Short mmCIF file of C-alpha atoms and ligand atoms in Angstrom, two decimals:
data_model
loop_
_atom_site.label_atom_id
_atom_site.label_comp_id
_atom_site.label_asym_id
_atom_site.label_seq_id
_atom_site.Cartn_x
_atom_site.Cartn_y
_atom_site.Cartn_z
CA MET A 10 4.26 -18.04 25.66
CA THR A 11 4.59 -14.48 24.91
CA GLU A 12 1.11 -14.30 23.36
CA GLU A 13 -0.39 -14.99 26.87
CA LYS A 14 1.55 -12.11 28.41
CA SER A 15 0.32 -9.42 25.82
CA ARG A 16 -2.07 -7.03 27.61
CA LEU A 17 -5.75 -7.09 27.05
CA VAL A 18 -7.26 -3.69 26.94
CA ILE A 19 -10.91 -3.11 27.28
CA LYS A 20 -11.00 0.46 26.04
CA SER A 21 -13.34 3.43 26.98
CA GLY A 22 -16.37 1.50 28.40
CA ARG A 23 -18.89 2.26 31.04
CA VAL A 24 -17.26 0.11 33.92
CA PHE A 25 -19.74 -1.15 36.53
CA ASP A 26 -18.33 -0.41 40.01
CA SER A 27 -20.22 -3.48 41.93
CA ILE A 28 -19.20 -1.96 45.32
CA ASN A 29 -20.61 1.34 44.97
CA GLY A 30 -23.44 0.46 42.44
CA LYS A 31 -22.60 3.01 39.77
CA LEU A 32 -21.01 3.20 36.19
CA LEU A 33 -17.61 4.57 35.77
CA GLU A 34 -17.80 6.59 32.53
CA ASN A 35 -15.02 6.15 29.80
CA THR A 36 -13.02 3.94 31.79
CA THR A 37 -10.16 1.51 30.31
CA VAL A 38 -9.33 -1.72 32.02
CA VAL A 39 -6.00 -3.47 31.35
CA SER A 40 -5.12 -7.16 32.25
CA VAL A 41 -2.10 -9.01 31.88
CA GLY A 42 -2.18 -12.90 32.26
CA ASN A 43 -5.26 -13.55 34.39
CA LYS A 44 -5.07 -10.52 36.46
CA ILE A 45 -6.55 -6.85 36.14
CA VAL A 46 -3.39 -4.67 36.41
CA TRP A 47 -4.76 -1.14 35.65
CA LEU A 48 -8.06 0.66 35.56
CA GLY A 49 -8.47 4.31 34.96
CA ASP A 50 -9.87 7.21 33.02
CA ASP A 51 -9.53 6.58 29.40
CA SER A 52 -7.45 9.99 28.99
CA SER A 53 -4.58 8.48 31.20
CA PHE A 54 -4.47 5.26 29.41
CA GLU A 55 -0.99 4.62 27.71
CA LYS A 56 -0.92 2.29 24.84
CA GLU A 57 1.87 -0.06 24.51
CA GLU A 58 3.08 -2.00 21.34
CA ASN A 59 1.47 -5.40 21.55
CA ASP A 60 -1.86 -4.60 23.28
CA HIS A 61 -4.86 -6.60 22.40
CA ILE A 62 -7.51 -3.93 22.45
CA ILE A 63 -11.33 -4.27 22.50
CA ASP A 64 -13.14 -1.15 21.91
CA ALA A 65 -15.95 -0.80 24.60
CA SER A 66 -17.10 2.75 23.92
CA GLY A 67 -20.83 2.91 24.47
CA LYS A 68 -20.85 -0.52 26.21
CA VAL A 69 -21.23 -1.63 29.77
CA VAL A 70 -18.37 -3.81 31.35
CA LEU A 71 -19.61 -5.82 34.24
CA PRO A 72 -17.57 -8.07 36.60
CA GLY A 73 -18.08 -11.89 35.36
CA MET A 74 -21.25 -12.81 37.01
CA ILE A 75 -21.72 -15.61 39.54
CA GLU A 76 -24.10 -18.33 39.52
CA ALA A 77 -24.18 -20.09 43.03
CA HIS A 78 -26.46 -23.01 42.58
CA VAL A 79 -26.26 -25.42 39.66
CA HIS A 80 -26.19 -29.23 39.05
CA LEU A 81 -23.95 -29.59 35.96
CA ILE A 82 -24.78 -33.00 35.39
CA GLY A 83 -28.40 -32.23 35.34
CA THR A 84 -29.74 -32.02 31.95
CA GLY A 85 -33.10 -30.56 32.79
CA ASN A 86 -35.04 -33.48 31.31
CA PRO A 87 -38.40 -33.59 32.83
CA GLN A 88 -38.23 -37.40 32.68
CA ALA A 89 -35.11 -37.84 34.76
CA GLU A 90 -35.78 -41.54 35.52
CA ARG A 91 -36.25 -42.50 31.82
CA GLU A 92 -33.05 -40.41 31.04
CA TYR A 93 -30.98 -42.15 33.62
CA LEU A 94 -31.90 -45.61 32.31
CA ARG A 95 -30.85 -44.63 28.98
CA THR A 96 -27.61 -42.99 29.85
CA LYS A 97 -24.06 -44.14 30.32
CA ARG A 98 -22.52 -42.70 33.63
CA ASP A 99 -19.70 -41.34 31.84
CA MET A 100 -21.85 -39.40 29.42
CA TYR A 101 -22.33 -36.99 32.12
CA HIS A 102 -18.87 -35.92 32.10
CA PHE A 103 -19.58 -34.37 28.70
CA PHE A 104 -22.96 -32.94 29.54
CA ALA A 105 -21.35 -31.27 32.58
CA LEU A 106 -18.73 -29.53 30.13
CA ASN A 107 -21.40 -28.61 27.66
CA HIS A 108 -23.89 -27.17 30.33
CA ALA A 109 -20.58 -25.25 32.14
CA GLN A 110 -20.01 -23.41 28.78
CA LYS A 111 -23.62 -22.60 28.51
CA HIS A 112 -23.21 -20.68 31.75
CA LEU A 113 -20.00 -19.12 30.56
CA ALA A 114 -21.31 -18.09 27.35
CA SER A 115 -24.25 -16.38 29.06
CA GLY A 116 -22.04 -14.15 31.08
CA PHE A 117 -21.35 -16.16 34.24
CA THR A 118 -17.78 -16.72 34.66
CA CYS A 119 -18.01 -18.57 37.97
CA VAL A 120 -20.41 -21.14 38.87
CA ARG A 121 -21.01 -23.10 41.92
CA ASP A 122 -21.92 -26.74 41.53
CA CYS A 123 -24.20 -28.13 44.34
CA GLY A 124 -23.94 -31.84 43.78
CA ALA A 125 -23.02 -34.38 40.98
CA TYR A 126 -21.77 -37.79 40.75
CA LYS A 127 -18.29 -38.12 42.46
CA GLY A 128 -15.30 -37.27 40.36
CA VAL A 129 -17.07 -35.36 37.53
CA THR A 130 -16.99 -31.79 38.50
CA SER A 131 -13.47 -31.96 40.24
CA SER A 132 -12.23 -33.57 36.95
CA LEU A 133 -14.06 -30.55 34.91
CA ARG A 134 -12.55 -27.96 37.16
CA ARG A 135 -8.96 -29.12 36.31
CA ILE A 136 -9.75 -29.51 32.59
CA LEU A 137 -11.21 -25.85 32.56
CA ASP A 138 -8.45 -24.55 34.88
CA ASN A 139 -5.67 -25.84 32.36
CA LEU A 140 -7.52 -24.37 29.59
CA THR A 141 -8.30 -27.36 27.69
CA PHE A 142 -11.80 -25.91 26.99
CA ALA A 143 -13.46 -22.80 27.71
CA GLY A 144 -15.56 -22.79 30.65
CA PRO A 145 -16.37 -20.94 33.92
CA ARG A 146 -14.44 -20.87 37.17
CA LEU A 147 -15.85 -23.88 39.03
CA VAL A 148 -16.68 -24.03 42.80
CA ILE A 149 -17.71 -27.36 43.71
CA SER A 150 -19.18 -29.70 46.42
CA GLU A 151 -18.38 -32.75 44.39
CA THR A 152 -21.62 -34.51 45.68
CA SER A 153 -23.88 -33.80 48.73
CA LEU A 154 -23.71 -34.88 52.23
CA GLY A 155 -26.83 -36.28 53.50
CA GLN A 156 -28.26 -38.39 56.20
CA TRP A 157 -30.26 -41.50 56.63
CA GLY A 158 -33.93 -41.10 57.52
CA ASN A 159 -36.83 -38.74 56.46
CA GLN A 160 -37.98 -40.50 53.70
CA GLU A 161 -38.49 -43.86 51.85
CA SER A 162 -36.91 -43.89 48.51
CA ILE A 163 -39.14 -44.76 45.65
CA GLY A 164 -38.04 -45.02 42.11
CA PRO A 165 -36.27 -47.48 39.63
CA GLN A 166 -33.85 -49.63 41.62
CA PRO A 167 -30.70 -48.86 39.48
CA LEU A 168 -31.45 -45.06 40.20
CA LEU A 169 -31.93 -45.54 43.70
CA ASP A 170 -28.61 -47.86 43.96
CA ALA A 171 -26.75 -44.87 42.02
CA ALA A 172 -28.20 -42.38 44.29
CA ARG A 173 -26.81 -44.18 47.41
CA LYS A 174 -23.45 -44.76 45.87
CA GLU A 175 -22.82 -41.44 44.35
CA SER A 176 -23.75 -39.29 47.29
CA VAL A 177 -22.35 -39.19 50.95
CA VAL A 178 -24.94 -40.44 53.54
CA THR A 179 -23.91 -40.68 56.99
CA ALA A 180 -24.93 -40.39 60.80
CA GLY A 181 -23.45 -39.40 63.96
CA VAL A 182 -20.80 -36.65 64.79
CA ASP A 183 -17.70 -38.83 63.94
CA ASN A 184 -19.02 -40.08 60.63
CA VAL A 185 -19.88 -36.47 59.76
CA VAL A 186 -16.33 -35.23 60.38
CA TYR A 187 -14.94 -38.11 58.44
CA ALA A 188 -17.31 -37.31 55.57
CA VAL A 189 -16.36 -33.76 55.42
CA ARG A 190 -12.66 -34.63 55.43
CA ASP A 191 -13.29 -37.17 52.47
CA LEU A 192 -15.11 -34.72 50.54
CA LYS A 193 -12.27 -32.27 50.80
CA ARG A 194 -9.80 -35.11 49.78
CA LEU A 195 -11.99 -35.67 46.65
CA GLY A 196 -11.56 -32.07 45.86
CA ALA A 197 -14.68 -30.22 47.24
CA ASP A 198 -14.34 -26.50 47.61
CA PHE A 199 -17.47 -26.45 49.98
CA VAL A 200 -19.71 -28.61 51.58
CA LYS A 201 -23.62 -28.92 50.39
CA THR A 202 -25.74 -30.59 52.81
CA LEU A 203 -29.60 -30.71 53.23
CA THR A 204 -31.55 -29.76 56.40
CA THR A 205 -34.97 -30.50 55.16
CA GLY A 206 -36.53 -32.69 52.59
CA GLY A 207 -37.06 -31.67 49.01
CA VAL A 208 -40.04 -30.77 46.77
CA LEU A 209 -39.38 -33.58 44.36
CA HIS A 210 -37.68 -36.12 46.86
CA GLY A 211 -40.75 -38.13 47.33
CA MET A 212 -43.95 -37.93 48.87
CA GLU A 213 -42.78 -38.72 52.47
CA SER A 214 -39.78 -36.10 52.03
CA LYS A 215 -41.05 -33.58 54.61
CA VAL A 216 -39.89 -29.93 54.00
CA GLU A 217 -41.00 -29.02 57.70
CA PHE A 218 -38.82 -31.38 59.31
CA SER A 219 -35.07 -30.62 60.52
CA LEU A 220 -32.88 -33.49 59.47
CA TRP A 221 -29.70 -33.52 61.26
CA THR A 222 -29.10 -33.43 64.99
CA GLU A 223 -27.65 -29.94 66.32
CA ASP A 224 -24.44 -31.95 67.18
CA GLU A 225 -24.07 -33.35 63.89
CA LEU A 226 -24.51 -29.89 61.99
CA LYS A 227 -22.29 -28.37 64.41
CA ALA A 228 -19.47 -30.89 63.89
CA MET A 229 -19.84 -30.34 60.22
CA VAL A 230 -19.79 -26.68 60.17
CA THR A 231 -16.72 -26.67 62.46
CA GLU A 232 -14.66 -29.16 60.45
CA ALA A 233 -15.40 -27.70 57.20
CA HIS A 234 -14.58 -24.23 58.24
CA ARG A 235 -11.43 -25.60 59.70
CA LEU A 236 -10.46 -26.88 56.37
CA GLY A 237 -11.40 -23.80 54.51
CA LEU A 238 -14.60 -24.79 53.12
CA HIS A 239 -17.69 -22.91 53.27
CA LEU A 240 -21.05 -24.52 53.62
CA ALA A 241 -24.54 -24.54 51.85
CA SER A 242 -27.68 -26.14 52.97
CA HIS A 243 -30.83 -27.12 51.09
CA ALA A 244 -33.58 -25.85 53.34
CA HIS A 245 -37.15 -25.36 52.51
CA GLY A 246 -38.87 -25.34 55.75
CA THR A 247 -38.52 -23.17 58.70
CA ALA A 248 -37.25 -25.58 61.42
CA GLY A 249 -34.28 -26.66 58.80
CA ILE A 250 -33.57 -23.11 58.01
CA ILE A 251 -33.07 -22.20 61.66
CA ALA A 252 -30.98 -25.04 62.51
CA ALA A 253 -28.67 -24.55 59.60
CA VAL A 254 -28.22 -20.84 60.22
CA GLU A 255 -27.59 -21.43 64.02
CA ALA A 256 -25.11 -23.95 63.41
CA GLY A 257 -23.24 -21.47 61.23
CA ILE A 258 -23.98 -22.61 57.39
CA ASP A 259 -22.98 -19.99 55.15
CA THR A 260 -25.79 -19.95 52.53
CA ILE A 261 -29.34 -21.38 52.60
CA GLU A 262 -30.51 -22.77 49.27
CA HIS A 263 -34.38 -22.18 48.39
CA ALA A 264 -35.42 -20.79 51.77
CA SER A 265 -39.12 -21.38 50.83
CA TYR A 266 -40.70 -20.68 54.33
CA MET A 267 -39.33 -17.64 55.91
CA THR A 268 -40.66 -15.61 58.92
CA GLU A 269 -39.53 -12.35 60.24
CA GLU A 270 -37.94 -14.10 63.14
CA VAL A 271 -35.87 -16.18 60.86
CA ALA A 272 -34.87 -13.32 58.63
CA ASP A 273 -33.57 -11.55 61.71
CA LEU A 274 -31.56 -14.37 62.75
CA MET A 275 -29.92 -14.55 59.19
CA VAL A 276 -29.21 -11.01 59.15
CA LYS A 277 -27.49 -11.21 62.63
CA ASN A 278 -25.35 -14.14 61.57
CA GLY A 279 -24.75 -12.86 57.99
CA THR A 280 -26.21 -15.78 56.30
CA TYR A 281 -26.95 -15.62 52.58
CA ILE A 282 -30.11 -16.81 50.63
CA VAL A 283 -29.80 -18.49 47.10
CA PRO A 284 -33.63 -18.24 46.20
CA THR A 285 -33.55 -20.62 42.93
CA GLN A 286 -36.92 -19.19 41.99
CA THR A 287 -35.99 -20.65 38.31
CA ALA A 288 -36.34 -23.98 39.62
CA ALA A 289 -39.75 -23.52 41.30
CA MET A 290 -40.96 -21.56 38.09
CA SER A 291 -39.96 -24.38 35.95
CA LEU A 292 -41.71 -26.91 38.00
CA VAL A 293 -45.07 -25.27 38.04
CA SER A 294 -45.27 -25.19 34.25
CA PRO A 295 -48.34 -27.18 33.06
CA GLU A 296 -46.30 -29.68 31.06
CA LEU A 297 -44.10 -30.61 34.23
CA LEU A 298 -46.85 -30.69 36.59
CA LYS A 299 -48.77 -33.20 34.83
CA LEU A 300 -45.72 -35.80 34.95
CA MET A 301 -45.89 -35.53 38.66
CA PRO A 302 -48.00 -37.74 41.17
CA PRO A 303 -50.86 -35.65 42.46
CA GLU A 304 -49.37 -35.38 46.12
CA ILE A 305 -46.06 -33.88 44.56
CA GLN A 306 -48.06 -31.57 42.26
CA LYS A 307 -49.70 -29.92 45.40
CA LYS A 308 -46.54 -29.70 47.28
CA THR A 309 -44.91 -28.16 44.16
CA ILE A 310 -47.40 -25.50 43.78
CA GLU A 311 -47.55 -24.64 47.52
CA VAL A 312 -43.87 -24.14 47.61
CA ASP A 313 -43.53 -22.06 44.54
CA LYS A 314 -46.30 -19.62 45.83
CA ILE A 315 -44.87 -19.35 49.40
CA MET A 316 -41.32 -18.93 48.07
CA LYS A 317 -41.71 -15.59 46.27
CA GLU A 318 -43.50 -13.96 49.24
CA SER A 319 -40.67 -15.44 51.50
CA HIS A 320 -37.79 -14.04 49.57
CA ARG A 321 -39.58 -10.74 49.25
CA LEU A 322 -39.82 -10.59 53.02
CA ALA A 323 -36.37 -11.74 53.68
CA PHE A 324 -34.98 -9.04 51.34
CA LYS A 325 -37.07 -6.48 52.92
CA LYS A 326 -35.54 -7.48 56.28
CA GLY A 327 -32.16 -7.03 54.85
CA VAL A 328 -31.08 -10.63 54.20
CA LYS A 329 -28.31 -10.81 51.70
CA ILE A 330 -29.58 -12.53 48.69
CA VAL A 331 -27.31 -13.91 45.70
CA ILE A 332 -28.03 -15.66 42.44
CA GLY A 333 -28.52 -19.38 41.82
CA THR A 334 -30.89 -21.27 39.71
CA ASP A 335 -30.60 -24.94 40.68
CA ALA A 336 -30.20 -25.32 36.89
CA GLY A 337 -30.18 -29.10 35.82
CA THR A 338 -33.39 -29.91 37.82
CA PRO A 339 -36.49 -30.94 35.75
CA GLY A 340 -37.26 -28.20 33.01
CA ASN A 341 -34.71 -25.87 34.36
CA TYR A 342 -32.11 -25.75 31.72
CA HIS A 343 -28.41 -24.43 32.02
CA GLY A 344 -27.46 -20.99 30.69
CA ASN A 345 -30.64 -19.17 31.65
CA THR A 346 -29.35 -17.48 35.03
CA ALA A 347 -29.90 -14.11 33.79
CA ASN A 348 -33.79 -14.91 34.16
CA GLU A 349 -32.91 -15.23 37.83
CA VAL A 350 -31.29 -11.91 37.87
CA ARG A 351 -34.65 -10.56 36.48
CA LEU A 352 -36.71 -12.29 38.96
CA MET A 353 -34.67 -10.70 41.72
CA VAL A 354 -36.02 -7.18 40.26
CA GLU A 355 -39.43 -8.56 39.45
CA ASP A 356 -40.28 -10.67 42.46
CA VAL A 357 -38.04 -10.08 45.16
CA GLY A 358 -37.91 -6.05 44.83
CA MET A 359 -34.39 -5.34 44.13
CA THR A 360 -33.37 -2.43 41.94
CA THR A 361 -31.44 -3.40 38.84
CA VAL A 362 -28.27 -2.20 40.65
CA GLN A 363 -28.93 -4.51 43.67
CA ALA A 364 -29.71 -7.49 41.29
CA LEU A 365 -26.44 -6.91 39.55
CA GLN A 366 -24.49 -6.58 42.84
CA ALA A 367 -26.25 -9.82 43.77
CA ALA A 368 -24.86 -11.41 40.66
CA THR A 369 -21.30 -10.16 41.19
CA ILE A 370 -19.75 -8.86 44.54
CA GLU A 371 -22.68 -10.45 46.74
CA GLY A 372 -22.19 -13.67 45.02
CA ALA A 373 -18.44 -13.58 45.39
CA LYS A 374 -18.70 -12.74 49.25
CA ALA A 375 -21.20 -15.64 49.63
CA ILE A 376 -18.73 -18.26 48.23
CA TRP A 377 -15.63 -16.74 49.91
CA LEU A 378 -14.05 -15.42 46.61
CA GLU A 379 -14.38 -11.80 47.21
CA ASP A 380 -10.45 -11.25 47.17
CA LYS A 381 -10.50 -12.64 43.55
CA ILE A 382 -13.54 -12.14 41.70
CA GLY A 383 -16.97 -9.92 41.85
CA THR A 384 -15.55 -6.69 41.11
CA ILE A 385 -13.24 -4.96 38.39
CA GLU A 386 -10.27 -3.81 40.50
CA LYS A 387 -6.40 -3.73 40.18
CA GLY A 388 -5.27 -7.15 41.73
CA LYS A 389 -8.56 -9.15 40.82
CA LEU A 390 -8.88 -12.02 38.37
CA ALA A 391 -9.90 -10.47 34.81
CA ASP A 392 -13.31 -11.97 34.56
CA MET A 393 -15.49 -9.41 32.75
CA VAL A 394 -18.62 -9.25 30.59
CA ILE A 395 -18.94 -6.41 27.84
CA CYS A 396 -22.72 -5.81 27.35
CA GLU A 397 -23.82 -3.75 24.07
CA LYS A 398 -26.91 -2.71 26.16
CA ASN A 399 -27.13 -1.25 29.62
CA PRO A 400 -28.68 -3.71 32.19
CA LEU A 401 -28.79 -0.89 34.85
CA GLU A 402 -31.53 0.56 32.48
CA ASP A 403 -33.23 -2.68 31.74
CA ILE A 404 -32.22 -5.90 33.44
CA LYS A 405 -33.77 -7.95 30.85
CA VAL A 406 -30.94 -7.14 28.25
CA LEU A 407 -28.75 -9.66 30.05
CA SER A 408 -31.23 -12.42 28.72
CA ASN A 409 -30.00 -11.81 25.33
CA VAL A 410 -26.74 -13.64 25.05
CA THR A 411 -26.13 -12.20 21.57
CA SER A 412 -25.85 -8.74 23.05
CA LEU A 413 -22.93 -9.83 25.32
CA SER A 414 -20.13 -8.84 23.01
CA HIS A 415 -17.45 -10.51 25.01
CA VAL A 416 -17.13 -12.74 27.82
CA ILE A 417 -13.68 -12.76 29.50
CA LYS A 418 -12.34 -15.33 32.07
CA ASP A 419 -8.88 -15.15 33.49
CA GLY A 420 -8.00 -12.44 30.87
CA ILE A 421 -8.93 -14.48 27.89
CA VAL A 422 -11.79 -13.82 25.62
CA MET A 423 -13.76 -17.13 25.85
CA ALA A 424 -17.27 -16.27 24.39
CA GLU A 425 -18.52 -13.73 21.87
CA GLN A 426 -22.18 -12.90 21.39
CA GLY A 427 -23.25 -16.18 22.94
CA ARG A 428 -21.03 -18.43 21.13
CA ILE A 429 -17.75 -20.09 22.59
CA THR A 430 -14.75 -18.52 20.62
CA TYR A 431 -11.83 -19.69 22.90
CA PHE A 432 -10.21 -23.12 21.66
CA SER A 433 -7.04 -24.34 23.42
CA PRO A 434 -3.69 -23.89 21.66
CA LEU A 435 -3.02 -27.42 21.58
CA GLN A 436 -6.28 -28.00 19.63
CA LYS A 437 -5.10 -25.24 17.10
CA LEU A 438 -1.92 -26.79 16.70
CA ALA A 439 -3.70 -30.20 15.83
CA LYS A 440 -5.42 -28.82 12.95
ZN1 ZN B 515 -29.75 -27.99 43.99
#
């Protein structure tokens, strides 16, 4: 189609150079198809006949932002058990599409999903890649790779049965290797595991305990890396964080209990933290706390408090931190990732530039996509966000989606002022 090949020109903007952390004034960016083909000073831009031109003068152009931890099937409903018992499994496919679009419309053009029902996110990724619907670039784990032990499961039986069926649970080196290969076969882009218990996973789910044996973890990392998959591990307690970092896991999710020694180890190994402070913040709201049994209330409040100190410590020590909310968990709704970017400034101590780098180039490196996204450069994919206000001056402006005039993915304008405006040509023909 000729329409697809016409050039998209973002003219005379202030382009955020995410590598050097500064704005390039009066810069024009040209893309053809899904790639950036030219960028330079507006004075040297040469217009061509069928150019589609967006005037970005006075506006800030960011690389499309990266959200590194969500659960697209999670609705954020505080009463997950009740929701589950009233929802057909296949409805989650549609929820996931809706949630993915919320991320896109809020400026996050790449989203890493850290665990869903098997088949949902790999199907959605294909639907979005072939442009049937507007949506972000998806990087998916399909489901999580867990282990037996650690906790007794408590809850409605259908929910427990489903959880067992929908995630991969295994033990022993050979089984772990098999599970990694099987996840790859299902379509996983990376492996999501857990090296400690969780906050909400039940009273007996201990966060201070490391779950896998060293051999199992090493086998998982070796096999995943061999197949070109990076790995993320959910880890709250120190022992589980150390086990994951030493085994070579690439990103640590939550990282609630940090020490100076653990931070040093992460710096040495180049391990990233995905803080997910939004998840903890959502849980400590009074409405959510009152829905929890007293022991879990206690654990939640404790983890939330220590988490902020831990992330501040890690950042001060030089640990690399990227953006992820854990959206989909109770009270933690999709499309609010800009708040996590703000928390990196307010709670962790980043400058606005560092927070924007965490949301762009650092996020891309953490998920092994820095050759494709995270910067606005010739040859990269044309994922960009045009902001009417300057987030380098005030990071909060990102939370106002109506001030994001254009969200562009793969060289296509997909959302304007917080609303999806791309619909597939097939749908247009059907009208
Ligand atoms: Zn998660």
